[in-house]
mmCIF file of C-alpha atoms in Angstrom:
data_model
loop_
_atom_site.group_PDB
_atom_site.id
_atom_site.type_symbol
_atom_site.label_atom_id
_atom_site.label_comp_id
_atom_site.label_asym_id
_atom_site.label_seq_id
_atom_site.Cartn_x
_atom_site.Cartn_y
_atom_site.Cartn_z
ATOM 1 C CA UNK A 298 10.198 6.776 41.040
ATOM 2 C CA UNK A 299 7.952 4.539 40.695
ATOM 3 C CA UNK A 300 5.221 6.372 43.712
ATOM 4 C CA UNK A 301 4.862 10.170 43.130
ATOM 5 C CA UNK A 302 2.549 10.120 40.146
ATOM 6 C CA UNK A 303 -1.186 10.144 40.547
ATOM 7 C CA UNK A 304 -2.569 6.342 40.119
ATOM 8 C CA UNK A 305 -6.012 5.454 38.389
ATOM 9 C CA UNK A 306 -5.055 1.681 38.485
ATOM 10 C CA UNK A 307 -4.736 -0.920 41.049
ATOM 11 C CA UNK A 308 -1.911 -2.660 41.793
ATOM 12 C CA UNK A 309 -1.944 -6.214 40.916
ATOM 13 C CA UNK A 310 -0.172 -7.817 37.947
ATOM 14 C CA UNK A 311 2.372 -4.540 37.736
ATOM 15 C CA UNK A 312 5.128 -5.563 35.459
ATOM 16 C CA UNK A 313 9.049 -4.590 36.573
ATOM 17 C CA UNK A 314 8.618 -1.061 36.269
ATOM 18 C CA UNK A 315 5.514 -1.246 38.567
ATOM 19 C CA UNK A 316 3.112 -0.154 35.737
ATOM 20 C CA UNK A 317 0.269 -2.621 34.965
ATOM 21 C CA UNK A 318 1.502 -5.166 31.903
ATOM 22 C CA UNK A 319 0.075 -3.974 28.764
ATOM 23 C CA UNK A 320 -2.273 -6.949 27.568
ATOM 24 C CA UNK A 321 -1.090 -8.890 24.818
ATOM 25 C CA UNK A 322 -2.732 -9.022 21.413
ATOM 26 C CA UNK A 323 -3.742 -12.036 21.424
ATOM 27 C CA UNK A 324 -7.117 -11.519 19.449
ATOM 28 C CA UNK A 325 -7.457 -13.099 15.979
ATOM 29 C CA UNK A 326 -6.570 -11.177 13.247
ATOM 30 C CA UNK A 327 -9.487 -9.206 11.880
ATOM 31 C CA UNK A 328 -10.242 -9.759 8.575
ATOM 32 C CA UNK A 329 -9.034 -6.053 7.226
ATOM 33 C CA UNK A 330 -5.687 -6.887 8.866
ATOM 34 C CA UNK A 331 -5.871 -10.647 6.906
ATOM 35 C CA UNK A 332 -6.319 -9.114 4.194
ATOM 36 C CA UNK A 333 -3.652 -6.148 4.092
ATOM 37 C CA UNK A 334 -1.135 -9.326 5.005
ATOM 38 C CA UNK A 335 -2.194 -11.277 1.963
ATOM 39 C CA UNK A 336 -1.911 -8.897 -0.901
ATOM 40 C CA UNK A 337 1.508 -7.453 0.814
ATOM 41 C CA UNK A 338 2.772 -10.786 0.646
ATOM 42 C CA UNK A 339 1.045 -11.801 -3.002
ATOM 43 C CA UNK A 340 2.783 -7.898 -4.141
ATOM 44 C CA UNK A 341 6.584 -9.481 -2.609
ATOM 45 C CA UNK A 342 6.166 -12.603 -4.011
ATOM 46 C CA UNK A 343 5.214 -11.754 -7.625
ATOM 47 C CA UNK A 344 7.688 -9.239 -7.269
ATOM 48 C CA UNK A 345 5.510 -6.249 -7.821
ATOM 49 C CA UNK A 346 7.511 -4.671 -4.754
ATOM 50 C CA UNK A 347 9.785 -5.701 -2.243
ATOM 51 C CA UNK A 348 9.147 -5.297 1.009
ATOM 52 C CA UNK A 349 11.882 -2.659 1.315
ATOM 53 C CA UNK A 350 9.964 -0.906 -0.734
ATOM 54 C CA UNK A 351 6.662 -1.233 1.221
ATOM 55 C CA UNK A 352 8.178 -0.580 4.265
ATOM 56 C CA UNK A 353 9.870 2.810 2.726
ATOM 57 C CA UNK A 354 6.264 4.056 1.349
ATOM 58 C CA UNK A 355 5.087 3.462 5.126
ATOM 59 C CA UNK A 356 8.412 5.571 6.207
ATOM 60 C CA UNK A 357 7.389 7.930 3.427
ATOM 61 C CA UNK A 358 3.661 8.486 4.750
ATOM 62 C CA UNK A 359 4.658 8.369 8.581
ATOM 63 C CA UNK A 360 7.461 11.157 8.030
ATOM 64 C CA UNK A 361 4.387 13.669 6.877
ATOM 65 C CA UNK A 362 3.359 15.518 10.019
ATOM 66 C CA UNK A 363 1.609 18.829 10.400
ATOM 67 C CA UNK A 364 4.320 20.749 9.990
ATOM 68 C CA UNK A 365 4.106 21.047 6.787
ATOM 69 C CA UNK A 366 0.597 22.187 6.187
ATOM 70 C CA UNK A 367 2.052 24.710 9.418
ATOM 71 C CA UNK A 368 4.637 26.066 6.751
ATOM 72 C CA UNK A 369 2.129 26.470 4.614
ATOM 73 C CA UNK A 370 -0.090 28.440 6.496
ATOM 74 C CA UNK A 371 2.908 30.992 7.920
ATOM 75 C CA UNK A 372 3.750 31.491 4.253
ATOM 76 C CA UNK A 373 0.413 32.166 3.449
ATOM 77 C CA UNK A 374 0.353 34.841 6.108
ATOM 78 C CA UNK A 375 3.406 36.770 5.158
ATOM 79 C CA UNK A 376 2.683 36.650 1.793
ATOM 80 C CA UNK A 377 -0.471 37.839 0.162
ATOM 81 C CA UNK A 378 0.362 36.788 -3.218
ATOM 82 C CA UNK A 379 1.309 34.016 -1.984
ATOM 83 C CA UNK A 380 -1.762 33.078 -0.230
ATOM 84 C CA UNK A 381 -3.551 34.406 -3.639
ATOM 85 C CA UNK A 382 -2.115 31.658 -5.231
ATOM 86 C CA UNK A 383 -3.031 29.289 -2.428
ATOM 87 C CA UNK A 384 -6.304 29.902 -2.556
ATOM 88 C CA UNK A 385 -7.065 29.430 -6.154
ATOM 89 C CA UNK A 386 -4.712 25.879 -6.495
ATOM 90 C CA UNK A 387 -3.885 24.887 -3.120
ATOM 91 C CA UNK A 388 -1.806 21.894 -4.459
ATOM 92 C CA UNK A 389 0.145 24.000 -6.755
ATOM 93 C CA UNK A 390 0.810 26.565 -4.012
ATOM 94 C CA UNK A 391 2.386 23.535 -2.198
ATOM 95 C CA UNK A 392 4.694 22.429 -4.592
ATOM 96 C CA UNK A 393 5.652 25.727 -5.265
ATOM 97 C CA UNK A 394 7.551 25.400 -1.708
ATOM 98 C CA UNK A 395 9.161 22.069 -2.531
ATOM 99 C CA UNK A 396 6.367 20.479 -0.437
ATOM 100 C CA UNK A 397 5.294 17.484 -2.863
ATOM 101 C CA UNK A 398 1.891 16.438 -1.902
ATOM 102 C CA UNK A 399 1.363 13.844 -5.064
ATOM 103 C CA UNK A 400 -1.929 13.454 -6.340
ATOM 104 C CA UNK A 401 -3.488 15.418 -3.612
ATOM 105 C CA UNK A 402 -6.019 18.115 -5.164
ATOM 106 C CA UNK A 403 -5.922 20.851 -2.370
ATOM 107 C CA UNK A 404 -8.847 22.865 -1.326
ATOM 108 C CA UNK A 405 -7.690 25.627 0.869
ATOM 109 C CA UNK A 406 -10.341 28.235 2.769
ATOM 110 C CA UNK A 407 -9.212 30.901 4.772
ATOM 111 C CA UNK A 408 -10.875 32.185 7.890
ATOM 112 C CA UNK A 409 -12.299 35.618 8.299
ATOM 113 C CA UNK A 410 -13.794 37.929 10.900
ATOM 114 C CA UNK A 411 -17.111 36.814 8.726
ATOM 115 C CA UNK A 412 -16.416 33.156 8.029
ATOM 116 C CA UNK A 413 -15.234 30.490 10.531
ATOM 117 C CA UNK A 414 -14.305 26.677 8.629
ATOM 118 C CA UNK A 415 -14.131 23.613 9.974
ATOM 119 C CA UNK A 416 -13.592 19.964 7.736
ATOM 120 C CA UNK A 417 -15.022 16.661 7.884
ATOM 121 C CA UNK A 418 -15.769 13.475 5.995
ATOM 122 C CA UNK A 419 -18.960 12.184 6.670
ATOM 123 C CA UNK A 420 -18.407 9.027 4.202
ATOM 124 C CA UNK A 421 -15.368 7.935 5.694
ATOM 125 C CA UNK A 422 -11.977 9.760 7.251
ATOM 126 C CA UNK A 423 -10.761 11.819 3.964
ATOM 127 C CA UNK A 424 -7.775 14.034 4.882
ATOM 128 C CA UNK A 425 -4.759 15.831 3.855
ATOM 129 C CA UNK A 426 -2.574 13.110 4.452
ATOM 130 C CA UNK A 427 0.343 14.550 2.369
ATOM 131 C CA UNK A 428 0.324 17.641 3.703
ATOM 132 C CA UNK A 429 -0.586 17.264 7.726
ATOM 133 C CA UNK A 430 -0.147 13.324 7.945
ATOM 134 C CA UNK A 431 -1.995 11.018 9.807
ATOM 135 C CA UNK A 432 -5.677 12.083 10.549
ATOM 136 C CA UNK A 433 -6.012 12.294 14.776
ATOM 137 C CA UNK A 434 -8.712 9.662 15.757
ATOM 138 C CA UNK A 435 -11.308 11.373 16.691
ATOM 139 C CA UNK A 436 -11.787 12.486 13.052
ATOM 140 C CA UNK A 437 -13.092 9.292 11.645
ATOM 141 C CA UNK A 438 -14.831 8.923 14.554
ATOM 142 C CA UNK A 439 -18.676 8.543 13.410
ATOM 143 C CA UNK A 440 -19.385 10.613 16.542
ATOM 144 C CA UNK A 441 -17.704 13.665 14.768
ATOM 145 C CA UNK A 442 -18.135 12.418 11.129
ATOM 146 C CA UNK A 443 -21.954 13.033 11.694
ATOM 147 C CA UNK A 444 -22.113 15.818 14.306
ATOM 148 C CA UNK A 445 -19.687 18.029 12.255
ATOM 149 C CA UNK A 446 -22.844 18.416 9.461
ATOM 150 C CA UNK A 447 -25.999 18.247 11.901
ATOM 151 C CA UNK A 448 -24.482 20.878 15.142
ATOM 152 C CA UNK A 449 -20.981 22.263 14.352
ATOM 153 C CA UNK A 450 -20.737 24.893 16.721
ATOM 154 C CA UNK A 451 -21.763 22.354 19.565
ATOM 155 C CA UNK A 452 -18.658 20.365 18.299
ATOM 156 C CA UNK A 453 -16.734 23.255 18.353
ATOM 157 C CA UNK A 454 -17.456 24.222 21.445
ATOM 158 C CA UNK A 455 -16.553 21.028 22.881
ATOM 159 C CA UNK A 456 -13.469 21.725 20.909
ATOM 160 C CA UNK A 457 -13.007 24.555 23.300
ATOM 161 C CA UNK A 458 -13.964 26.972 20.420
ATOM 162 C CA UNK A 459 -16.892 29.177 20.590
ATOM 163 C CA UNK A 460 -17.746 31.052 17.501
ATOM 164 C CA UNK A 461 -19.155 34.157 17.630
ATOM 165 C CA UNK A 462 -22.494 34.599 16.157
ATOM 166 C CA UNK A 463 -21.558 36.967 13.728
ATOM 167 C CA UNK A 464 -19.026 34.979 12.260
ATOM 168 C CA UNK A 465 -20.773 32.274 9.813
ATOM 169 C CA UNK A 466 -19.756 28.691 10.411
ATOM 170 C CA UNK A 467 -18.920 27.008 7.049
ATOM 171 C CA UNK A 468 -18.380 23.227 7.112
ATOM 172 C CA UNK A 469 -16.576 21.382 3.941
ATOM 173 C CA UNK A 470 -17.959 17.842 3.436
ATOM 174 C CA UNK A 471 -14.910 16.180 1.616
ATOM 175 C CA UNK A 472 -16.672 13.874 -0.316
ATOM 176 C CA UNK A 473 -14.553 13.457 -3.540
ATOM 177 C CA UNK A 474 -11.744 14.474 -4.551
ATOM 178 C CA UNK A 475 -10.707 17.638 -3.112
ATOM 179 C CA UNK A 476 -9.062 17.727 -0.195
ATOM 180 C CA UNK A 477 -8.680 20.839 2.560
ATOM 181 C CA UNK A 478 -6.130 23.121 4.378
ATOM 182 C CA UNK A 479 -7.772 25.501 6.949
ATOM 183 C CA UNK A 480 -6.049 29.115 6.972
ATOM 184 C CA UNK A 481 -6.583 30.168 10.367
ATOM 185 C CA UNK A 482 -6.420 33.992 11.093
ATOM 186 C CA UNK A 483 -3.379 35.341 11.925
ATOM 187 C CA UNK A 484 -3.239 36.537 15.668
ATOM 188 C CA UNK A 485 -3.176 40.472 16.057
ATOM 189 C CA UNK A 486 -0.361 39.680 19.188
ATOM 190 C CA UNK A 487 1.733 37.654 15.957
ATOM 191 C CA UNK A 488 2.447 40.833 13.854
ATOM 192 C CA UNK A 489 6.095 41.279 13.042
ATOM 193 C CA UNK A 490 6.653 36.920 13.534
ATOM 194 C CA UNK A 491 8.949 35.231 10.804
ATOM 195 C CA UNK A 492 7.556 32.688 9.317
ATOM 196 C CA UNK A 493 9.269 29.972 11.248
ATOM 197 C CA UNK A 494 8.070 31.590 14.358
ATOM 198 C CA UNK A 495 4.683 32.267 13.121
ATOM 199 C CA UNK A 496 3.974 28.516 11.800
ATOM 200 C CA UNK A 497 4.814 27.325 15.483
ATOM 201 C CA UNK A 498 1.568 28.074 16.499
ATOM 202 C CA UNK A 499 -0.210 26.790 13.388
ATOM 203 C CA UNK A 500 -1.398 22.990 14.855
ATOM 204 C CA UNK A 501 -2.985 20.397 13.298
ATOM 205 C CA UNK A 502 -6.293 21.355 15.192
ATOM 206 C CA UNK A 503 -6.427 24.893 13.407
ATOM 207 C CA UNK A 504 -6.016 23.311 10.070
ATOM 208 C CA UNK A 505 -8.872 20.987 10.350
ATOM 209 C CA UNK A 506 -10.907 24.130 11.847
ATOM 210 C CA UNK A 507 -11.314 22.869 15.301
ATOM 211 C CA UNK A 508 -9.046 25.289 16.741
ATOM 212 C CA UNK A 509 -7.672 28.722 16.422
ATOM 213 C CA UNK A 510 -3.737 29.798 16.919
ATOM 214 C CA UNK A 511 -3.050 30.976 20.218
ATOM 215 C CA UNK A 512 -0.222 33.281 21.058
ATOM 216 C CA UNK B 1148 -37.079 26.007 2.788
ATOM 217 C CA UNK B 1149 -35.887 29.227 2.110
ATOM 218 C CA UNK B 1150 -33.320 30.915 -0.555
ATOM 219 C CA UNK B 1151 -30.023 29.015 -0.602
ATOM 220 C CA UNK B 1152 -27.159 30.306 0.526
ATOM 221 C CA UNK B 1153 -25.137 32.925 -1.075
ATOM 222 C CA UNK B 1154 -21.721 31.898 -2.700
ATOM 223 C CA UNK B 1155 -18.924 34.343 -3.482
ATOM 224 C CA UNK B 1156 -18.107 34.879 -6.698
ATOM 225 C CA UNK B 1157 -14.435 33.143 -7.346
ATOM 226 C CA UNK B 1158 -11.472 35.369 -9.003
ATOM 227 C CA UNK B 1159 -9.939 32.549 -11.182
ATOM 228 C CA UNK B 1160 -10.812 29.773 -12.935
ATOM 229 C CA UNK B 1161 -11.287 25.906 -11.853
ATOM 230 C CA UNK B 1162 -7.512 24.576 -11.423
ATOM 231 C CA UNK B 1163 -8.371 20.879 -12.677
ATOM 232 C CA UNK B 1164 -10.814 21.001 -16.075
ATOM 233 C CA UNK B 1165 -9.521 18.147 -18.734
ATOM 234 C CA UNK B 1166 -9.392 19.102 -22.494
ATOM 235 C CA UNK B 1167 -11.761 17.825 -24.421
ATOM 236 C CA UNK B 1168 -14.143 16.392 -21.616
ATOM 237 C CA UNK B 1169 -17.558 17.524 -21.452
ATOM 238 C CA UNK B 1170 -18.200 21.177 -20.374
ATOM 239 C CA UNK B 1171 -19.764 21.757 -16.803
ATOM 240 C CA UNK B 1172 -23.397 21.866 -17.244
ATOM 241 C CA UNK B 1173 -23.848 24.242 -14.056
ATOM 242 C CA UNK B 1174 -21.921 27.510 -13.231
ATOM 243 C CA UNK B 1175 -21.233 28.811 -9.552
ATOM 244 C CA UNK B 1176 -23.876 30.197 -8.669
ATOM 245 C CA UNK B 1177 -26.522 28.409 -10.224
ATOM 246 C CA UNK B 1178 -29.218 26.766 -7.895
ATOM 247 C CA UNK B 1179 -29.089 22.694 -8.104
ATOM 248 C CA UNK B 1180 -31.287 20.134 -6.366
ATOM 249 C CA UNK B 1181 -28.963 16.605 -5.873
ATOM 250 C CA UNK B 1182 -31.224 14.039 -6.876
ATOM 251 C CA UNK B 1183 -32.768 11.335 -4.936
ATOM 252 C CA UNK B 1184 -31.728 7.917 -6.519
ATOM 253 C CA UNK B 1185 -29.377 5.742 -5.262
ATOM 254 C CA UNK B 1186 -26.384 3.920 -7.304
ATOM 255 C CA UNK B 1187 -26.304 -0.050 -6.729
ATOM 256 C CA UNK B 1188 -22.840 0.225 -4.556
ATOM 257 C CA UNK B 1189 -20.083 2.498 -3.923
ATOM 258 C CA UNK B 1190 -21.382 6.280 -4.292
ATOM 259 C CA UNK B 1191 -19.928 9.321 -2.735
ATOM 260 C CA UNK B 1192 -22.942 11.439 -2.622
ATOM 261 C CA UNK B 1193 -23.982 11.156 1.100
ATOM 262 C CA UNK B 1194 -27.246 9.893 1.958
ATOM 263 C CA UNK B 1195 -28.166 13.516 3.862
ATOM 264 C CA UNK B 1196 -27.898 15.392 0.645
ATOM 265 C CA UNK B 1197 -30.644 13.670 -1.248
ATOM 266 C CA UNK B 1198 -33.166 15.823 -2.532
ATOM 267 C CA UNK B 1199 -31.862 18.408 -0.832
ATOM 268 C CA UNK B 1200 -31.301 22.147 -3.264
ATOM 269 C CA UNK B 1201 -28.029 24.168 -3.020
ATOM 270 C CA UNK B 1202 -26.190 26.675 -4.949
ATOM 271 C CA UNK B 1203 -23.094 25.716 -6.709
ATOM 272 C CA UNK B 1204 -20.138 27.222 -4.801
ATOM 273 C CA UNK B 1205 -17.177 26.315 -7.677
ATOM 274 C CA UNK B 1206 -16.148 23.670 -10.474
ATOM 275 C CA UNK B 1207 -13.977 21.801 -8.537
ATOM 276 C CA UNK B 1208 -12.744 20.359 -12.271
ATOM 277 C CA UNK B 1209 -13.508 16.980 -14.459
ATOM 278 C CA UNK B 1210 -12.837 13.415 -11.888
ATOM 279 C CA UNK B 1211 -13.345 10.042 -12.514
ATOM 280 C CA UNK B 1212 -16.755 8.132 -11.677
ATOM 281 C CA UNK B 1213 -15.810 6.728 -8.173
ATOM 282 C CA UNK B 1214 -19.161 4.836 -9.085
ATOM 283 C CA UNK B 1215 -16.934 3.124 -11.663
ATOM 284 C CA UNK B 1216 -13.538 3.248 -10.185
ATOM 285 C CA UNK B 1217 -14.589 1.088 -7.163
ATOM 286 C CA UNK B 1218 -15.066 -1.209 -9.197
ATOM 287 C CA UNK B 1219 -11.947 -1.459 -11.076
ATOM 288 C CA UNK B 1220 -13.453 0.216 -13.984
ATOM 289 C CA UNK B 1221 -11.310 3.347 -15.676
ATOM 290 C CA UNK B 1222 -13.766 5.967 -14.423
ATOM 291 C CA UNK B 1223 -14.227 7.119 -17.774
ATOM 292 C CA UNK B 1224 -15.366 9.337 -19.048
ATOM 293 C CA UNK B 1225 -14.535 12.083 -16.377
ATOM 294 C CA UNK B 1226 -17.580 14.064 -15.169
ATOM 295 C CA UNK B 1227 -17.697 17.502 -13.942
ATOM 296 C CA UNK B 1228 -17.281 17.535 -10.387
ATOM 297 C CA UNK B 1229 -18.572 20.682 -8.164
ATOM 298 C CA UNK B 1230 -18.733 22.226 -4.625
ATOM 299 C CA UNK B 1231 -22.495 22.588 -3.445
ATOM 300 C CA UNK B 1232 -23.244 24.809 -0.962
ATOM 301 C CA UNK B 1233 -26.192 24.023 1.620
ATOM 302 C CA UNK B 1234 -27.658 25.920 4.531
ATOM 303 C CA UNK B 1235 -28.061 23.950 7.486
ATOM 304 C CA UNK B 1236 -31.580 25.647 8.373
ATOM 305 C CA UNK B 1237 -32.448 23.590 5.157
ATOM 306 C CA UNK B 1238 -30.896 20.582 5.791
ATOM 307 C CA UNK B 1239 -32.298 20.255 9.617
ATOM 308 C CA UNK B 1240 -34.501 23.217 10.316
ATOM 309 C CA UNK B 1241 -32.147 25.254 12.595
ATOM 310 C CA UNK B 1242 -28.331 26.209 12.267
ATOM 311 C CA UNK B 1243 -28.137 29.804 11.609
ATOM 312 C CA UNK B 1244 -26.645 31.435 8.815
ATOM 313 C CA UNK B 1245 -24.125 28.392 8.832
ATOM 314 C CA UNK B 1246 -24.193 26.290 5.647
ATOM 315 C CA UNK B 1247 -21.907 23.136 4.577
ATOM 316 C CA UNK B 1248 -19.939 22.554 1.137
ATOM 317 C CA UNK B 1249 -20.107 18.872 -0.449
ATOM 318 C CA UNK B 1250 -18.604 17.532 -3.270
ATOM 319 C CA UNK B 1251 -21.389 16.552 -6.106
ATOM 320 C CA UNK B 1252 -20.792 15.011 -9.282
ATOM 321 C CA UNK B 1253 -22.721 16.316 -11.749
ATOM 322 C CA UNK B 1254 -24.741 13.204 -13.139
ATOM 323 C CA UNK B 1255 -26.379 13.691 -9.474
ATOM 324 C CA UNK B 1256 -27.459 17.474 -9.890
ATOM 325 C CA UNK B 1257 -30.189 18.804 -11.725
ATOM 326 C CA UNK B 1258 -31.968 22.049 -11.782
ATOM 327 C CA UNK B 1259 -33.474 23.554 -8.599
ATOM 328 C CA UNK B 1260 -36.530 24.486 -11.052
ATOM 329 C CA UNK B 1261 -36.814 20.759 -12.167
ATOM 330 C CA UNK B 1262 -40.024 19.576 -12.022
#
């Protein structure tokens, strides 16, 4: 059906399926991506891993999705003693529910009425990698990375979030070795969810602090 | 620049404190000023903090120098690492009551009273 979508591109050099030909990567290599080939080959060859290996760490890291830290967060929210324990060792908390999240020191800060947080890394793109995978884009972006600490409720607001201006904006720099899991507050129109239910609505936007669940 | 912000007062202990290292100079709470140097390479104390005073919001626990690490270096020995709390009004002039939580290590805190 290849004419009853909206087009935003001309029509020359469509490929068979009448959408324009993705352009090839022909660009050199840059020299981050020279790098990572070198020292994944130099690891193989001296036998410090095989690429089996390698390629299963990548599976490893890829399979983590926000899902977990979603889990997480509905567990937190049915269970205050629970989320005590969160709160004071986030990464013991975690493993508590079979969720292994390695060396990762957890931070996590719960939104209030009073207190809205939201998480950045101004030095570079530190996330919760083991617990909500891959960090979206637009978070190492140096666009957010520096107007996260200078005007964060413009940023949220862009977000689509306005905070009220009774409720105190806190933003966590992670600059070391902590890392952080935003408790979002549970929606009044959730009461009664299971957990399964309720961490359906927890996204990876909410955890970061640029959202808030929706019902 | 006026008071700094307020932290709330934390029901249990720091999770990640190593036996034996050094005990944490500062206690949440206390008022800190991050000082201005700079270290000759890799440093995570970002450049905005600088001479900038904030109240210590917890001992995150004892870390490795990243100034060391990043280098190849063991990190050793761990230093106490904490969670500063800023307001923005200081950091910029305007921003409300809203404030923002870095992590310092301590060999770049002093007192806010220091002369």
């Amino acid at each position: 059906m290849p004419h009853d979508h909206h087009h935003d591109h001309d029509h020359r050099g469509l490929g068979p399926s009448s959408h324009p030909c993705r352009a090839d990567q022909d660009a050199p290599l840059t020299e981050a991506q020279r790098l990572e080939i070198a020292v994944r080959e130099l690891l193989v060859e001296k036998g410090v891993a095989t690429a089996a290996e390698i390629a299963a760490q990548i599976a490893r890291m890829d399979a983590r999705t926000p899902a977990l830290g979603a889990q997480v967060v509905a567990r937190a929210w049915t269970d205050p003693a629970f989320k005590a324990r969160l709160l004071a060792d986030g990464s013991a908390a975690c493993r508590e529910m079979g969720i292994e999240v390695d060396a990762l020191k957890l931070v996590a800060v719960e939104n209030t009425e009073a207190e809205h947080n939201v998480v950045v890394c101004t030095l570079c793109s530190c996330y919760p990698r083991n617990l909500l995978g891959l960090p979206p884009d637009w978070y190492k972006s140096r666009a957010y990375r520096s107007r996260t600490v200078r005007e964060p409720r413009r940023v949220l607001a862009e977000f689509g979030l306005t905070v009220p201006g009774t409720t105190t904006v806190r933003v966590h720099d992670s600059t070391a070795d902590m890392r952080y899991l935003v408790v979002p507050r549970r929606p009044d129109a959730a009461a009664g969810w299971d957990e399964e239910r309720l961490a359906g609505i927890v996204t990876r936007d909410c955890m970061i602090g640029v959202a808030v669940p929706s019902v | 620049m006026g008071e700094p912000p307020a932290v709330a007062p934390r029901a249990f202990d720091p999770p990640y404190l190593a036996p034996g290292a050094a005990a944490p100079r500062f206690a949440p709470g206390a008022v800190v000023r991050v000082k201005r140097g700079a270290a000759p390479g890799h440093m995570r104390t970002p450049w905005y903090l600088r001479g900038r005073t904030g109240r210590v919001e917890r001992v995150c626990g004892h870390f490795a120098n990243p100034e060391e690490l990043a280098y190849r270096r063991d990190g050793e020995p761990v230093l106490p690492l904490y969670r500063v709390r800023f307001a923005l009004a200081d950091l910029w002039g305007d921003g409300d009551g809203d404030t923002i939580d870095a992590e310092i290590f301590e060999h770049w805190l002093e007192p806010g009273d220091a002369p």
